[in-house]
Short mmCIF file of C-alpha atoms in Angstrom, two decimals:
data_model
loop_
_atom_site.label_atom_id
_atom_site.label_comp_id
_atom_site.label_asym_id
_atom_site.label_seq_id
_atom_site.Cartn_x
_atom_site.Cartn_y
_atom_site.Cartn_z
CA MET A 176 5.22 -30.02 -6.42
CA ILE A 177 7.94 -32.54 -7.35
CA GLU A 178 10.41 -34.15 -4.97
CA SER A 179 13.94 -34.11 -6.32
CA ALA A 180 15.66 -37.41 -7.05
CA SER A 181 18.14 -36.84 -4.22
CA GLY A 182 15.41 -35.82 -1.80
CA ALA A 183 17.47 -32.71 -1.00
CA ARG A 184 14.75 -30.18 -1.69
CA THR A 185 11.21 -29.73 -2.89
CA ARG A 186 11.12 -28.61 -6.51
CA ARG A 187 8.40 -26.17 -7.53
CA VAL A 188 7.39 -26.01 -11.18
CA ILE A 189 5.78 -22.89 -12.65
CA ALA A 190 4.50 -22.99 -16.24
CA VAL A 191 3.84 -19.84 -18.28
CA GLY A 192 1.77 -20.07 -21.45
CA GLY A 193 -1.83 -19.88 -22.51
CA GLY A 194 -1.79 -16.87 -24.81
CA ARG A 195 -0.88 -15.78 -28.30
CA GLY A 196 2.65 -14.68 -29.11
CA GLY A 197 3.89 -11.28 -28.01
CA VAL A 198 1.80 -10.80 -24.86
CA GLY A 199 4.72 -11.10 -22.44
CA LYS A 200 5.26 -14.77 -21.57
CA THR A 201 9.06 -14.55 -21.97
CA LEU A 202 9.19 -11.31 -19.99
CA LEU A 203 7.29 -12.88 -17.11
CA THR A 204 9.18 -16.20 -17.15
CA VAL A 205 12.64 -14.64 -17.09
CA ASN A 206 11.89 -12.05 -14.44
CA LEU A 207 10.11 -14.49 -12.15
CA GLY A 208 13.30 -16.52 -12.37
CA VAL A 209 15.36 -13.45 -11.50
CA TYR A 210 13.11 -12.63 -8.54
CA PHE A 211 13.39 -16.14 -7.08
CA ALA A 212 17.16 -16.22 -7.69
CA GLN A 213 17.55 -12.89 -5.87
CA LEU A 214 15.90 -14.55 -2.87
CA GLY A 215 18.88 -16.94 -2.79
CA ARG A 216 17.11 -19.85 -4.50
CA GLU A 217 18.42 -22.15 -7.22
CA VAL A 218 16.35 -21.60 -10.35
CA VAL A 219 16.26 -23.12 -13.84
CA VAL A 220 14.27 -21.70 -16.76
CA CYS A 221 13.62 -23.47 -20.04
CA ASP A 222 11.84 -23.05 -23.37
CA THR A 223 9.58 -26.04 -23.91
CA ASP A 224 8.50 -24.70 -27.31
CA PRO A 225 11.90 -24.95 -29.07
CA PHE A 226 10.83 -23.13 -32.24
CA GLY A 227 10.15 -20.10 -30.08
CA SER A 228 13.32 -20.32 -27.97
CA ASN A 229 14.20 -16.79 -26.92
CA LEU A 230 14.93 -16.83 -23.19
CA HIS A 231 18.67 -16.64 -23.92
CA GLY A 232 18.17 -13.24 -25.55
CA VAL A 233 17.38 -11.53 -22.24
CA LEU A 234 19.77 -13.56 -20.09
CA GLY A 235 23.05 -12.34 -21.57
CA LEU A 236 23.64 -15.33 -23.88
CA GLU A 237 24.54 -14.71 -27.51
CA THR A 238 23.03 -17.98 -28.75
CA PRO A 239 20.53 -20.44 -27.27
CA PRO A 240 22.11 -23.46 -25.55
CA LEU A 241 21.39 -26.47 -27.77
CA VAL A 242 22.24 -30.18 -27.52
CA THR A 243 21.61 -33.17 -29.74
CA SER A 244 18.77 -35.48 -28.85
CA GLU A 245 21.34 -38.23 -28.16
CA ALA A 246 23.13 -36.07 -25.61
CA LEU A 247 19.80 -35.22 -24.08
CA GLU A 248 18.88 -38.90 -23.67
CA GLU A 249 22.30 -39.65 -22.17
CA GLY A 250 21.80 -36.97 -19.53
CA LYS A 251 24.58 -34.73 -20.84
CA ALA A 252 22.40 -31.65 -21.14
CA LYS A 253 23.31 -29.52 -18.15
CA PRO A 254 21.76 -26.13 -17.37
CA VAL A 255 24.08 -23.28 -18.34
CA SER A 256 24.82 -20.25 -16.19
CA THR A 257 23.40 -16.82 -17.02
CA ILE A 258 24.30 -13.28 -15.99
CA VAL A 259 22.06 -13.73 -12.91
CA PRO A 260 23.67 -15.68 -10.03
CA GLY A 261 21.55 -18.69 -9.14
CA LEU A 262 19.61 -18.62 -12.44
CA ARG A 263 20.44 -21.15 -15.16
CA LEU A 264 18.98 -21.99 -18.57
CA LEU A 265 18.20 -25.56 -19.67
CA PRO A 266 19.39 -26.46 -23.20
CA THR A 267 16.94 -27.64 -25.85
CA ALA A 268 17.45 -30.46 -28.34
CA TYR A 269 18.21 -29.81 -32.02
CA ASP A 270 18.89 -31.78 -35.21
CA PRO A 271 22.55 -31.25 -36.25
CA MET A 272 21.72 -32.05 -39.91
CA THR A 273 19.28 -29.16 -40.21
CA ALA A 274 20.40 -26.97 -37.29
CA THR A 275 16.76 -26.63 -36.31
CA PRO A 276 15.26 -27.45 -32.93
CA ILE A 277 13.49 -30.73 -32.37
CA ARG A 278 9.95 -30.41 -31.15
CA PRO A 279 9.25 -33.23 -28.67
CA ASN A 280 6.05 -35.14 -29.33
CA ARG A 281 5.27 -35.74 -25.68
CA GLY A 282 5.59 -33.82 -22.45
CA SER A 283 7.47 -36.76 -20.93
CA HIS A 284 10.61 -35.46 -22.67
CA TRP A 285 10.57 -32.36 -20.49
CA ALA A 286 9.21 -34.18 -17.44
CA ARG A 287 12.29 -36.43 -17.45
CA GLN A 288 14.59 -33.44 -17.68
CA ILE A 289 12.84 -31.64 -14.85
CA GLU A 290 12.99 -34.70 -12.59
CA LYS A 291 16.81 -34.64 -12.77
CA LEU A 292 17.10 -31.05 -11.58
CA ASP A 293 18.01 -30.52 -7.93
CA VAL A 294 16.78 -26.93 -7.72
CA ASP A 295 14.15 -24.90 -5.88
CA TYR A 296 12.20 -23.59 -8.87
CA VAL A 297 11.77 -24.61 -12.50
CA LEU A 298 10.08 -22.11 -14.82
CA LEU A 299 8.72 -23.38 -18.13
CA ASN A 300 8.13 -20.99 -21.01
CA LEU A 301 5.47 -22.93 -22.95
CA GLY A 302 5.04 -20.45 -25.78
CA ALA A 303 1.74 -20.10 -27.61
CA SER A 304 1.32 -23.84 -28.19
CA THR A 305 -1.76 -25.93 -27.32
CA THR A 306 -0.26 -29.32 -28.18
CA ALA A 307 -0.94 -32.25 -25.88
CA SER A 308 2.58 -32.04 -24.43
CA THR A 309 2.17 -28.34 -23.66
CA LEU A 310 -1.17 -28.89 -21.96
CA ASP A 311 0.25 -31.77 -19.91
CA LEU A 312 3.16 -29.65 -18.69
CA PHE A 313 0.79 -26.85 -17.73
CA LEU A 314 -1.51 -29.22 -15.84
CA GLN A 315 1.37 -30.91 -14.01
CA ALA A 316 2.91 -27.64 -12.81
CA ASP A 317 2.41 -26.38 -9.26
CA VAL A 318 1.27 -23.06 -10.71
CA GLY A 319 0.14 -22.68 -14.33
CA ILE A 320 -0.05 -19.09 -15.60
CA CYS A 321 -1.88 -17.80 -18.67
CA VAL A 322 -0.59 -14.46 -19.96
CA THR A 323 -2.94 -12.30 -21.99
CA ALA A 324 -3.20 -8.69 -23.15
CA PRO A 325 -6.11 -6.20 -23.29
CA GLU A 326 -7.07 -6.97 -26.88
CA PRO A 327 -9.75 -9.28 -28.37
CA LEU A 328 -7.47 -11.84 -30.04
CA ALA A 329 -5.32 -12.36 -26.95
CA ILE A 330 -8.38 -12.76 -24.70
CA GLU A 331 -10.04 -15.17 -27.12
CA THR A 332 -6.84 -17.23 -27.25
CA THR A 333 -6.73 -17.40 -23.44
CA TYR A 334 -10.30 -18.71 -23.25
CA ARG A 335 -9.51 -21.28 -25.95
CA PHE A 336 -6.49 -22.42 -23.97
CA CYS A 337 -8.68 -22.92 -20.89
CA ARG A 338 -11.14 -24.95 -22.95
CA ALA A 339 -8.25 -27.03 -24.35
CA LEU A 340 -7.05 -27.70 -20.79
CA TYR A 341 -10.47 -29.06 -19.89
CA LEU A 342 -10.68 -31.30 -22.95
CA ARG A 343 -7.18 -32.63 -22.24
CA VAL A 344 -8.09 -33.43 -18.62
CA LEU A 345 -11.30 -35.13 -19.71
CA ARG A 346 -9.52 -37.21 -22.34
CA ARG A 347 -6.92 -38.36 -19.82
CA ALA A 348 -9.64 -39.29 -17.32
CA LEU A 349 -11.34 -41.53 -19.91
CA THR A 350 -8.23 -42.93 -21.63
CA LYS A 351 -8.80 -46.45 -20.30
CA GLU A 352 -12.54 -46.39 -21.06
CA ARG A 353 -12.66 -46.43 -24.83
CA PHE A 354 -16.44 -46.47 -25.28
CA LYS A 355 -17.01 -43.56 -22.90
CA LEU A 356 -14.29 -41.56 -24.64
CA ARG A 357 -15.93 -42.19 -28.02
CA LEU A 358 -19.25 -40.99 -26.61
CA VAL A 359 -17.61 -37.75 -25.49
CA GLU A 360 -15.94 -37.30 -28.88
CA ARG A 361 -19.27 -37.77 -30.69
CA VAL A 362 -21.01 -35.30 -28.38
CA ILE A 363 -18.34 -32.64 -28.88
CA ALA A 364 -18.34 -33.14 -32.65
CA ALA A 365 -22.11 -32.55 -32.73
CA LEU A 366 -21.91 -29.33 -30.72
CA PRO A 367 -21.09 -25.92 -32.24
CA PRO A 368 -17.35 -25.19 -32.58
CA LEU A 369 -15.57 -24.26 -29.34
CA ALA A 370 -18.54 -25.18 -27.15
CA PRO A 371 -17.84 -24.24 -23.48
CA PRO A 372 -17.28 -27.03 -20.93
CA PRO A 373 -20.69 -26.54 -19.19
CA ALA A 374 -22.45 -27.08 -22.54
CA ILE A 375 -20.37 -30.24 -23.12
CA VAL A 376 -21.34 -31.59 -19.69
CA ALA A 377 -25.02 -30.81 -20.28
CA GLU A 378 -25.01 -32.55 -23.66
CA ILE A 379 -23.21 -35.64 -22.32
CA LYS A 380 -25.84 -35.88 -19.57
CA ARG A 381 -28.50 -36.49 -22.23
CA TYR A 382 -26.80 -39.79 -23.08
CA ASP A 383 -25.03 -41.01 -19.94
CA ASP A 384 -25.32 -39.65 -16.39
CA GLY A 385 -22.19 -41.46 -15.24
CA VAL A 386 -19.96 -39.97 -17.93
CA ALA A 387 -21.54 -36.57 -17.33
CA LYS A 388 -20.62 -36.83 -13.66
CA VAL A 389 -17.00 -37.54 -14.58
CA ALA A 390 -17.01 -34.66 -17.07
CA ALA A 391 -18.38 -32.29 -14.43
CA GLU A 392 -15.84 -33.39 -11.82
CA GLU A 393 -12.97 -32.91 -14.26
CA MET A 394 -14.21 -29.38 -14.95
CA LEU A 395 -13.64 -28.63 -11.26
CA SER A 396 -10.06 -29.92 -11.45
CA VAL A 397 -8.95 -27.36 -14.07
CA ALA A 398 -7.33 -24.37 -12.40
CA ALA A 399 -5.25 -21.73 -14.15
CA HIS A 400 -3.89 -18.36 -13.12
CA LEU A 401 -4.00 -15.16 -15.14
CA VAL A 402 -1.59 -12.27 -15.71
CA VAL A 403 -2.62 -9.36 -17.93
CA GLY A 404 0.32 -7.79 -19.75
CA GLN A 405 0.72 -4.53 -21.67
CA THR A 406 -1.92 -2.62 -19.69
CA ARG A 407 -2.22 1.01 -20.75
CA LEU A 408 -5.66 2.29 -19.72
CA ARG A 409 -7.25 2.41 -16.29
CA SER A 410 -9.97 0.07 -17.58
CA ASP A 411 -7.26 -2.49 -18.45
CA LEU A 412 -6.57 -2.93 -14.74
CA ASP A 413 -10.06 -4.40 -14.25
CA LEU A 414 -9.71 -6.88 -17.12
CA GLY A 415 -8.16 -9.68 -15.05
CA MET A 416 -10.92 -9.80 -12.43
CA SER A 417 -13.56 -9.50 -15.17
CA MET A 418 -12.08 -12.47 -17.05
CA HIS A 419 -12.03 -14.36 -13.75
CA VAL A 420 -15.80 -13.77 -13.41
CA ILE A 421 -16.54 -14.71 -17.04
CA ALA A 422 -14.42 -17.88 -16.97
CA GLU A 423 -15.99 -19.03 -13.71
CA ARG A 424 -19.57 -18.38 -14.82
CA PHE A 425 -19.52 -19.36 -18.50
CA LEU A 426 -16.59 -21.75 -18.88
CA GLY A 427 -16.88 -23.38 -15.47
CA ILE A 428 -13.11 -23.00 -15.06
CA SER A 429 -11.17 -21.21 -12.35
CA LEU A 430 -9.00 -18.46 -13.86
CA ASP A 431 -7.41 -16.93 -10.77
CA TYR A 432 -6.11 -13.38 -11.30
CA LEU A 433 -2.49 -12.81 -10.23
CA GLY A 434 -1.95 -9.24 -11.42
CA HIS A 435 -1.03 -7.01 -14.35
CA ILE A 436 2.14 -5.75 -16.03
CA GLU A 437 2.01 -2.18 -17.31
CA HIS A 438 3.07 -1.18 -20.80
CA ASP A 439 6.43 0.40 -20.07
CA ASP A 440 9.27 1.72 -22.24
CA ALA A 441 11.65 0.14 -19.75
CA VAL A 442 10.64 -3.30 -21.08
CA TRP A 443 11.75 -2.88 -24.66
CA LEU A 444 14.83 -0.95 -23.59
CA THR A 445 15.99 -3.83 -21.40
CA VAL A 446 15.31 -6.31 -24.22
CA ARG A 447 17.55 -4.30 -26.52
CA ARG A 448 20.23 -4.38 -23.83
CA ARG A 449 19.78 -8.16 -23.47
CA GLN A 450 19.13 -7.76 -19.77
CA PRO A 451 16.28 -8.95 -17.50
CA LEU A 452 13.95 -6.14 -16.46
CA LEU A 453 14.50 -6.70 -12.72
CA ILE A 454 18.26 -6.31 -13.25
CA ASP A 455 18.34 -3.44 -15.75
CA SER A 456 15.37 -1.38 -14.51
CA PRO A 457 14.29 -2.67 -11.08
CA THR A 458 12.44 0.52 -10.08
CA SER A 459 10.27 0.71 -13.20
CA LYS A 460 6.50 0.29 -12.92
CA SER A 461 6.51 -2.96 -14.86
CA ALA A 462 9.25 -4.40 -12.62
CA ARG A 463 7.20 -3.65 -9.52
CA ASN A 464 4.17 -5.24 -11.18
CA ILE A 465 6.16 -8.43 -11.78
CA GLU A 466 7.44 -8.43 -8.20
CA ARG A 467 3.87 -8.34 -6.93
CA VAL A 468 2.91 -11.24 -9.20
CA ALA A 469 5.93 -13.14 -7.86
CA ARG A 470 4.89 -12.49 -4.26
CA ARG A 471 1.42 -13.82 -5.00
CA ILE A 472 2.90 -16.95 -6.54
CA LEU A 473 5.00 -17.50 -3.42
CA ALA A 474 1.88 -17.02 -1.30
CA LEU A 475 0.01 -19.59 -3.40
CA LEU A 476 2.85 -22.09 -3.07
CA ALA A 477 2.95 -21.54 0.68
CA ALA A 478 -0.81 -22.09 0.88
CA GLN A 479 -0.45 -25.30 -1.16
CA SER A 480 2.16 -26.55 1.30
CA THR A 481 -0.16 -25.80 4.21
CA ARG A 482 -2.99 -27.73 2.52
CA GLY A 483 -0.67 -30.55 1.48
CA GLY A 484 -0.97 -29.62 -2.20
CA ALA A 485 -4.78 -29.67 -2.21
CA LEU A 486 -6.69 -27.24 -4.38
CA PRO A 487 -8.94 -24.69 -2.65
CA ALA A 488 -12.60 -25.59 -2.43
CA ARG A 489 -14.71 -24.48 -5.39
CA ALA A 490 -18.41 -24.03 -5.94
CA PRO A 491 -20.49 -27.11 -6.85
CA VAL A 492 -20.91 -27.79 -10.55
CA ALA A 493 -24.63 -27.15 -10.38
CA GLN A 494 -23.89 -23.54 -9.43
CA ARG A 495 -21.25 -23.14 -12.13
CA ALA A 496 -22.82 -24.80 -15.15
CA GLY A 497 -23.21 -21.63 -17.19
CA ALA A 498 -26.73 -20.86 -15.95
CA LEU A 499 -27.63 -17.38 -14.74
CA PRO A 500 -27.12 -16.82 -10.99
CA ALA A 501 -30.08 -17.94 -8.91
CA THR A 502 -30.61 -14.76 -6.88
CA LEU A 503 -30.27 -11.05 -7.55
CA TYR A 504 -27.57 -10.86 -4.89
CA GLU A 505 -25.56 -13.48 -6.76
CA VAL A 506 -26.07 -11.51 -9.98
CA LEU A 507 -24.18 -8.61 -8.40
CA GLY A 508 -21.83 -10.71 -6.27
CA VAL A 509 -22.85 -9.02 -3.00
CA PRO A 510 -24.07 -10.43 0.34
CA ARG A 511 -27.67 -10.00 1.43
CA THR A 512 -26.43 -7.65 4.13
CA GLY A 513 -24.85 -5.35 1.50
CA ALA A 514 -25.52 -1.64 1.95
CA ASP A 515 -26.83 0.59 -0.85
CA ASP A 516 -23.35 1.96 -1.64
CA GLU A 517 -21.99 -1.56 -2.05
CA ILE A 518 -24.88 -2.51 -4.31
CA ARG A 519 -24.40 0.61 -6.46
CA ARG A 520 -20.70 -0.17 -6.89
CA ALA A 521 -21.53 -3.78 -7.77
CA VAL A 522 -24.12 -2.68 -10.35
CA LYS A 523 -21.60 -0.34 -11.95
CA ARG A 524 -18.99 -3.12 -12.04
CA GLN A 525 -21.40 -5.67 -13.57
CA ARG A 526 -22.68 -3.19 -16.14
CA GLU A 527 -19.13 -2.55 -17.26
CA ILE A 528 -18.29 -6.25 -17.53
CA PHE A 529 -21.48 -7.13 -19.44
CA ARG A 530 -21.82 -4.11 -21.71
CA GLU A 531 -21.92 -4.53 -25.48
CA GLY A 532 -18.38 -4.90 -26.86
CA SER A 533 -16.79 -5.52 -23.46
CA LEU A 534 -13.33 -7.11 -23.82
CA PRO A 535 -13.82 -9.86 -21.20
CA LEU A 536 -16.82 -11.22 -23.16
CA CYS A 537 -14.77 -11.98 -26.29
CA SER A 538 -15.93 -15.23 -27.94
CA VAL A 539 -17.61 -16.55 -24.77
CA VAL A 540 -21.05 -15.00 -24.22
CA ALA A 541 -23.66 -15.26 -27.01
CA PRO A 542 -25.75 -12.12 -27.77
CA GLU A 543 -29.00 -13.68 -26.52
CA VAL A 544 -27.35 -14.73 -23.25
CA LEU A 545 -25.82 -11.29 -22.84
CA GLN A 546 -29.26 -9.68 -23.13
CA LYS A 547 -30.58 -11.91 -20.36
CA VAL A 548 -27.63 -11.08 -18.11
CA GLN A 549 -28.08 -7.36 -18.71
CA ALA A 550 -31.77 -7.64 -17.89
CA ARG A 551 -30.96 -9.42 -14.63
CA ILE A 552 -28.46 -6.72 -13.66
CA GLU A 553 -31.09 -4.02 -14.19
CA GLU A 554 -33.63 -6.07 -12.25
CA ALA A 555 -31.16 -6.35 -9.39
CA HIS A 556 -30.56 -2.60 -9.49
CA ASP A 557 -34.25 -1.70 -9.45
CA THR A 558 -35.18 -4.24 -6.78
CA LEU A 559 -32.31 -4.09 -4.31
CA LEU A 560 -32.08 -0.29 -4.20
CA ASP A 561 -35.79 0.09 -3.43
CA PRO A 562 -36.34 -0.72 0.30
CA VAL A 563 -39.93 -1.89 -0.16
CA ARG A 564 -39.21 -4.07 -3.19
CA ARG A 565 -36.05 -5.44 -1.58
CA ARG A 566 -37.88 -6.53 1.56
CA ALA A 567 -40.64 -8.19 -0.48
CA TYR A 568 -37.99 -9.94 -2.62
CA ASP A 569 -36.11 -11.19 0.45
CA LEU A 570 -39.30 -12.56 2.04
CA SER A 571 -40.30 -14.39 -1.14
CA THR A 572 -36.82 -15.71 -1.99
CA PHE A 573 -35.56 -16.58 1.50
CA PRO A 574 -38.70 -17.36 3.53
CA ASP A 575 -36.97 -19.58 6.09
CA ASP A 576 -33.97 -17.49 7.14
CA THR A 577 -32.87 -13.99 8.03
CA PRO A 578 -30.50 -11.71 6.13
CA ALA A 579 -28.08 -11.71 9.05
CA THR A 580 -27.35 -15.41 8.65
CA VAL A 581 -27.36 -15.86 4.89
CA VAL A 582 -24.47 -14.57 2.79
CA PRO A 583 -24.25 -15.88 -0.81
CA GLN A 584 -20.96 -17.33 -2.03
CA ARG A 585 -18.89 -14.60 -3.65
CA SER A 586 -16.31 -15.21 -6.31
CA SER A 587 -12.95 -15.29 -4.55
CA ASN A 588 -9.44 -14.76 -5.84
CA ALA A 589 -7.21 -17.41 -4.26
CA ALA A 590 -3.97 -15.62 -5.19
CA GLN A 591 -5.02 -12.37 -3.53
CA VAL A 592 -6.35 -14.18 -0.45
CA ALA A 593 -3.08 -16.11 -0.10
CA GLU A 594 -1.02 -12.94 -0.60
CA LEU A 595 -3.00 -11.04 2.04
CA ALA A 596 -2.60 -13.88 4.53
CA MET A 597 1.17 -14.02 3.93
CA LEU A 598 1.60 -10.23 4.23
CA GLN A 599 -0.50 -10.08 7.39
CA ALA A 600 1.59 -12.84 9.00
CA GLU A 601 4.81 -11.00 8.11
CA LEU A 602 3.49 -7.67 9.44
CA ALA A 603 2.42 -9.27 12.72
CA ARG A 604 6.13 -9.99 13.30
CA GLU A 605 7.44 -6.67 11.95
CA ILE A 606 5.18 -4.08 13.60
CA ASN A 607 5.64 -3.28 17.28
CA ALA A 608 6.18 -0.27 19.54
CA GLU A 609 9.73 0.17 18.20
CA THR A 610 8.94 -0.11 14.48
CA GLN A 611 10.44 2.56 12.25
CA PHE A 612 7.93 3.17 9.45
CA THR A 613 9.18 3.59 5.88
CA GLY A 614 7.36 4.14 2.64
CA ALA A 615 7.85 0.48 1.72
CA LEU A 616 6.37 -0.65 5.04
CA LEU A 617 3.32 1.61 4.60
CA ARG A 618 2.80 0.11 1.14
CA LYS A 619 3.05 -3.38 2.57
CA VAL A 620 0.44 -2.59 5.25
CA ARG A 621 -1.88 -1.15 2.60
CA GLU A 622 -1.48 -4.17 0.31
CA SER A 623 -2.00 -6.57 3.24
CA GLN A 624 -5.45 -5.03 3.72
CA GLY A 625 -6.32 -5.25 0.02
CA ILE A 626 -6.61 -1.47 -0.25
CA GLU A 627 -5.83 0.43 -3.44
CA ILE A 628 -4.11 3.78 -3.18
CA THR A 629 -7.06 5.44 -4.92
CA GLU A 630 -9.31 4.40 -2.02
CA ILE A 631 -7.11 6.28 0.43
CA ALA A 632 -7.08 9.31 -1.87
CA GLN A 633 -10.89 9.36 -2.10
CA ARG A 634 -11.35 9.08 1.68
CA THR A 635 -8.56 11.43 2.82
CA LYS A 636 -8.65 13.87 -0.14
CA ILE A 637 -4.86 13.55 -0.44
CA ASN A 638 -3.58 13.70 -4.01
CA VAL A 639 -2.67 10.29 -5.46
CA ALA A 640 0.69 11.68 -6.59
CA HIS A 641 1.51 12.64 -2.99
CA LEU A 642 0.45 9.23 -1.69
CA ASN A 643 2.68 7.52 -4.27
CA ALA A 644 5.55 9.84 -3.33
CA ILE A 645 5.12 8.89 0.36
CA GLU A 646 5.27 5.16 -0.41
CA ASN A 647 8.13 5.54 -2.90
CA GLU A 648 9.95 8.01 -0.63
CA SER A 649 10.21 10.42 -3.55
CA PHE A 650 10.78 13.31 -1.19
CA GLY A 651 11.41 15.77 -4.00
CA ASP A 652 7.79 15.35 -5.08
CA LEU A 653 6.38 16.11 -1.62
CA PRO A 654 5.32 19.48 -0.15
CA ALA A 655 6.73 21.01 3.05
CA LEU A 656 7.44 18.72 5.99
CA VAL A 657 4.51 20.00 8.04
CA TYR A 658 2.09 18.93 5.27
CA VAL A 659 3.79 15.56 4.86
CA GLN A 660 3.41 14.91 8.58
CA GLY A 661 -0.33 15.57 8.33
CA PHE A 662 -0.63 13.35 5.25
CA VAL A 663 1.17 10.47 6.95
CA GLN A 664 -1.04 10.75 10.02
CA GLN A 665 -4.17 10.49 7.86
CA VAL A 666 -2.78 7.49 6.01
CA ALA A 667 -1.95 5.82 9.33
CA LYS A 668 -5.48 6.36 10.62
CA PHE A 669 -6.93 4.89 7.43
CA LEU A 670 -4.70 1.83 7.78
CA LYS A 671 -5.52 1.48 11.50
CA LEU A 672 -1.94 2.18 12.61
CA ASP A 673 -0.72 4.41 15.44
CA PRO A 674 -0.73 7.89 13.77
CA ALA A 675 1.76 9.37 16.24
CA GLN A 676 4.31 6.55 15.83
CA VAL A 677 3.99 6.47 12.04
CA ALA A 678 4.28 10.25 11.63
CA LYS A 679 7.18 10.53 14.08
CA THR A 680 9.31 7.76 12.60
CA TYR A 681 8.52 8.57 8.95
CA THR A 682 9.26 12.29 9.24
CA ARG A 683 12.46 11.52 11.18
CA ARG A 684 13.50 9.31 8.25
CA LEU A 685 12.65 12.10 5.83
CA ARG A 686 14.79 14.57 7.79
CA ASP A 687 17.73 12.16 8.03
CA ILE A 688 17.70 11.44 4.28
CA SER A 689 17.35 15.12 3.40
CA LEU A 690 20.21 16.02 5.77
CA GLY A 691 22.40 13.29 4.29
CA ARG A 692 21.78 14.57 0.77
CA ALA A 693 22.56 18.14 1.86
CA ARG A 694 25.88 17.06 3.39
CA GLY A 695 26.72 15.04 0.29
CA SER A 696 26.09 17.98 -2.03
CA GLY A 697 28.09 20.26 0.27
#
């Protein structure tokens, strides 16, 4: 969060980077800017990796806005308007003798530019760079987003970016203590290439407890957010949460999952038309995915304002130093009060994450460690699903307490928690005895409870296609009105709404729209 020079408004900075090229960083940056601008906010987007400048290509500009470095220093570089009202693009510096962009050596170049902007949001497209200036901009942003894709190279690059963030934070913390910094450099040089932060902390501790303490504390300060682009398969939808688990456990870094963006023909079509996705194809699946990511970002920013900019509490380093979880419940991520069905689902989820060749494990988990994790998962399955063995395990592991009072810390997703809180607060104001329920409102209620549409389908036995048609108000894809009324009543019961009110108002809306279409065609 940065206060503008005039004090007129609070400027929020969102940085998008952290992945290899082609995973969707430009797509996300531009369309987040469009979403915020459509809310009536003043927004500026900029390419901080000039050699990869391409934001202009989807904002209706024939060429990228460029200025000389002299004009930039003199403050003559003004954001230029785009085809989206309220959304402007910041020029980048170039060398007039070569007509090539100038790559700034330090992030201060961009920091100075950002400080002069009296806007609500600044979105930085960092590109695929891991230079010191790029890392600094990411760390200084209110929300830093890594974009990846469901493929090994992209995932490996994301983990490397997280490791680079940690090393940058550690270096900055020890800049004024030359001898301690040299100790850290020697330790890292002696470790295997790309050693994870917990291993670095453990090795430093062998030489100096004080420096190790600093290194461990800095590990807690690194927080990034994750968006998975180009999802095609159902399994791709679980990748983000799986990477969140792996990063937390083996890198000691928070990688908070914001959401996914589906692989969609609408994306490349809008690029060819030089239009932002949310303008050219706002009803496409990928556009709705981006809108949900944007809502979660707004929820995170609102939560930061409530906490005064403080980061959410995270687990102690001792619990996050790359060691295997202490208890079988922690292995599965379930509370001690978890029922058998919950444990079975958790076992299935952990087996999928830690199977041989699993995408989230790319470049992070060594084969010998993976075998130990797999063995612990099977031990948890065999012990916790056997009542006799489970009771004996509980008595030996927790001799001084009762299951009713002890619930292990579960890995939480701050973005989802913030989004749910924001949606629930909005719904508390929107829903009353006079509320007219629409498909969009039913979707909002479902999302506020963290419920996926497949869960409703499994419980109510209503086809997923029909549930989607109800939320999207695709009335042509629905059966007769009497069946729709029954479907809506079941959905309302599942969401703990008044079934009579929901069914009455929704079916009335369906009739009115159908009647209007009939009159129009007549």
